[in-house]
mmCIF file of C-alpha atoms in Angstrom:
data_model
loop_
_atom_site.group_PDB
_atom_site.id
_atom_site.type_symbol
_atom_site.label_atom_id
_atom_site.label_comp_id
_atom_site.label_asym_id
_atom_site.label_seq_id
_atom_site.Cartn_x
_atom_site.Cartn_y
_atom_site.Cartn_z
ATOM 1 C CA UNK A 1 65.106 97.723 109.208
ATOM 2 C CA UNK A 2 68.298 96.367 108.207
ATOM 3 C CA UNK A 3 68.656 94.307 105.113
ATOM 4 C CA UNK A 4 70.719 91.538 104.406
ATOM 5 C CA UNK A 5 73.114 92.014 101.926
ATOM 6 C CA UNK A 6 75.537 89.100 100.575
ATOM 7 C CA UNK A 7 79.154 89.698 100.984
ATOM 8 C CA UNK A 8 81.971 88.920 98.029
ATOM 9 C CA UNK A 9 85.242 89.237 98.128
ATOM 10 C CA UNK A 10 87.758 88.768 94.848
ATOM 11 C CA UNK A 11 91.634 89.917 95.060
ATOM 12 C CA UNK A 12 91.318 93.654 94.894
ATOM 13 C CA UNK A 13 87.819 94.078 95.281
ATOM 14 C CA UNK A 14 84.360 93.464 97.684
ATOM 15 C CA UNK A 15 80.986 93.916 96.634
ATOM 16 C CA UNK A 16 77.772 93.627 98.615
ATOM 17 C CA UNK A 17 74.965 92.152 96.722
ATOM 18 C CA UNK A 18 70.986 91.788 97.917
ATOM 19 C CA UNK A 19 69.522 89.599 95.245
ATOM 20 C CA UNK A 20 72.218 89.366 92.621
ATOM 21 C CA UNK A 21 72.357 93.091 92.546
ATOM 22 C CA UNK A 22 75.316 94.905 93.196
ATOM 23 C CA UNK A 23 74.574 97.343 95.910
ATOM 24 C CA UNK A 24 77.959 98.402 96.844
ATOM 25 C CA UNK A 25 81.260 97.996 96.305
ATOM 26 C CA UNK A 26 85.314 98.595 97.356
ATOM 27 C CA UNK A 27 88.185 99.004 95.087
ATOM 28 C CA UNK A 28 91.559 97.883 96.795
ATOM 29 C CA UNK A 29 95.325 98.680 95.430
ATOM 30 C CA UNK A 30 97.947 96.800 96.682
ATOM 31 C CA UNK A 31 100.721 98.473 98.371
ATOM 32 C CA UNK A 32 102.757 96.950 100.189
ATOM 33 C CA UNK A 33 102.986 92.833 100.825
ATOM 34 C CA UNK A 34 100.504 93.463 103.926
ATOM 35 C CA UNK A 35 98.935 96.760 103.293
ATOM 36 C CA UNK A 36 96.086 97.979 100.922
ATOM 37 C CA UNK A 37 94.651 101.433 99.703
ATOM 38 C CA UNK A 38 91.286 101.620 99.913
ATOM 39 C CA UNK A 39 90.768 103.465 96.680
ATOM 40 C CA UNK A 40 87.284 103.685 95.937
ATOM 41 C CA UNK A 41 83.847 102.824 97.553
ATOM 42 C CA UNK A 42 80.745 103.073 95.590
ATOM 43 C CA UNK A 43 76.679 102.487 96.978
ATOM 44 C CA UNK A 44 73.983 102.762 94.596
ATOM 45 C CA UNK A 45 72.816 106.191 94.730
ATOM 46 C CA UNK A 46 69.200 104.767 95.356
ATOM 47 C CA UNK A 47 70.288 102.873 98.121
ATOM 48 C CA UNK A 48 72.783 106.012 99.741
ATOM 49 C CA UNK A 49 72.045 106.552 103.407
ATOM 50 C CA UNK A 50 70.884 103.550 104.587
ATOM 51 C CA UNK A 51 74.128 102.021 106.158
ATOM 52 C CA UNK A 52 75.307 99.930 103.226
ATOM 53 C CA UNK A 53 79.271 102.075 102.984
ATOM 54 C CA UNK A 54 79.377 100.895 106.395
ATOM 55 C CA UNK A 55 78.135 97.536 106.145
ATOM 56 C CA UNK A 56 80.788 97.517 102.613
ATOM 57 C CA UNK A 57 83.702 98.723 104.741
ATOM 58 C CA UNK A 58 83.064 96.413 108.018
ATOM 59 C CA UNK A 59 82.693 93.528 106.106
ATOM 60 C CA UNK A 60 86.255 94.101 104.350
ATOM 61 C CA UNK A 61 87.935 94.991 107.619
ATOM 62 C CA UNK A 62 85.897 91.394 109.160
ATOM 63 C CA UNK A 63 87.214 89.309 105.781
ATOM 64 C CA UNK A 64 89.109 86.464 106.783
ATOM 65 C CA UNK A 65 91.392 86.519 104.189
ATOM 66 C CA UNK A 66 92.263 90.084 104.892
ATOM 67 C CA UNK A 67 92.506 89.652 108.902
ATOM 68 C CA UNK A 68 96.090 90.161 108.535
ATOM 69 C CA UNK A 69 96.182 93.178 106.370
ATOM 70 C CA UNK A 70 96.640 96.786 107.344
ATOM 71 C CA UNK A 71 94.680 99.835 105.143
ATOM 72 C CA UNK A 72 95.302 103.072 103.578
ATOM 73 C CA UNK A 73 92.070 105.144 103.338
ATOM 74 C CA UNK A 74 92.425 107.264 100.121
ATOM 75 C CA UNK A 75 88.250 107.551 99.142
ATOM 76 C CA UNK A 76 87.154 110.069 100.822
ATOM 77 C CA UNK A 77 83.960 107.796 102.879
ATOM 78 C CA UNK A 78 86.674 105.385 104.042
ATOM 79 C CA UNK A 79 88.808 108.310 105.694
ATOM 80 C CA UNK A 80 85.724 109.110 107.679
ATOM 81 C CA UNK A 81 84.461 105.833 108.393
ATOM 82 C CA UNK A 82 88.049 105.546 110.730
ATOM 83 C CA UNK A 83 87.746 108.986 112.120
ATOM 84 C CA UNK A 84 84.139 107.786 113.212
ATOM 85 C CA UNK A 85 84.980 104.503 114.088
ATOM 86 C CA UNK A 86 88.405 104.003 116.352
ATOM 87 C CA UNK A 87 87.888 100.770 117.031
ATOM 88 C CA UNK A 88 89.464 100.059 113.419
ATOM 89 C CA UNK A 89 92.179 102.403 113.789
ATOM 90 C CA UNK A 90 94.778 99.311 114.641
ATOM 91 C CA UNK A 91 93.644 98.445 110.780
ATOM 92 C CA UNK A 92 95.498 101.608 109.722
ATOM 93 C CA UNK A 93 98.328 101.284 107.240
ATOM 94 C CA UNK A 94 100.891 104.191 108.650
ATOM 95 C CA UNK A 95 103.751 103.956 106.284
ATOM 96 C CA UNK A 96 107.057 102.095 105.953
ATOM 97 C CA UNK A 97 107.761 99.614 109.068
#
């Protein structure tokens, strides 16, 4: 059954809340004007394994504000959410261009 979590979003960080609860959340570093390091994703380790880094992660890569932005994964999660999920691998931040 999925649940349906509330998505936030504040400059630098996302959190995913059922309930006023914060269930899960994503640190972001700036850097570069249009590119952001994923730095850190956290799910409450009673709630682990139940699809919630995913939902965290697809709701940052669907924020409007961010549709223009490009990502470094640095967390390990986020580096294999991309290897299992290619159809975000245009979000990839690459280096210098």
């Amino acid at each position: 059954m999925k649940e349906n979590y509330k998505w936030k979003y504040q400059p630098y960080q996302g959190t995913l809340t059922k309930e006023e609860r914060i269930v899960g959340s994503v640190t972001l570093i700036p850097i570069q004007p249009k590119a952001l390091e994923i730095k850190h994703t956290y799910v409450d380790p009673t709630l682990r394994g139940q699809g919630i880094g995913k939902q965290l992660l697809v709701s940052l890569l669907e924020e409007e504000s961010l549709k223009e932005m490009l990502f470094k994964p640095t967390c390990s999660y986020a580096v294999t959410f991309f290897e299992k999920h290619p159809e975000y691998q245009k979000r990839l931040y690459k280096g210098e261009k």
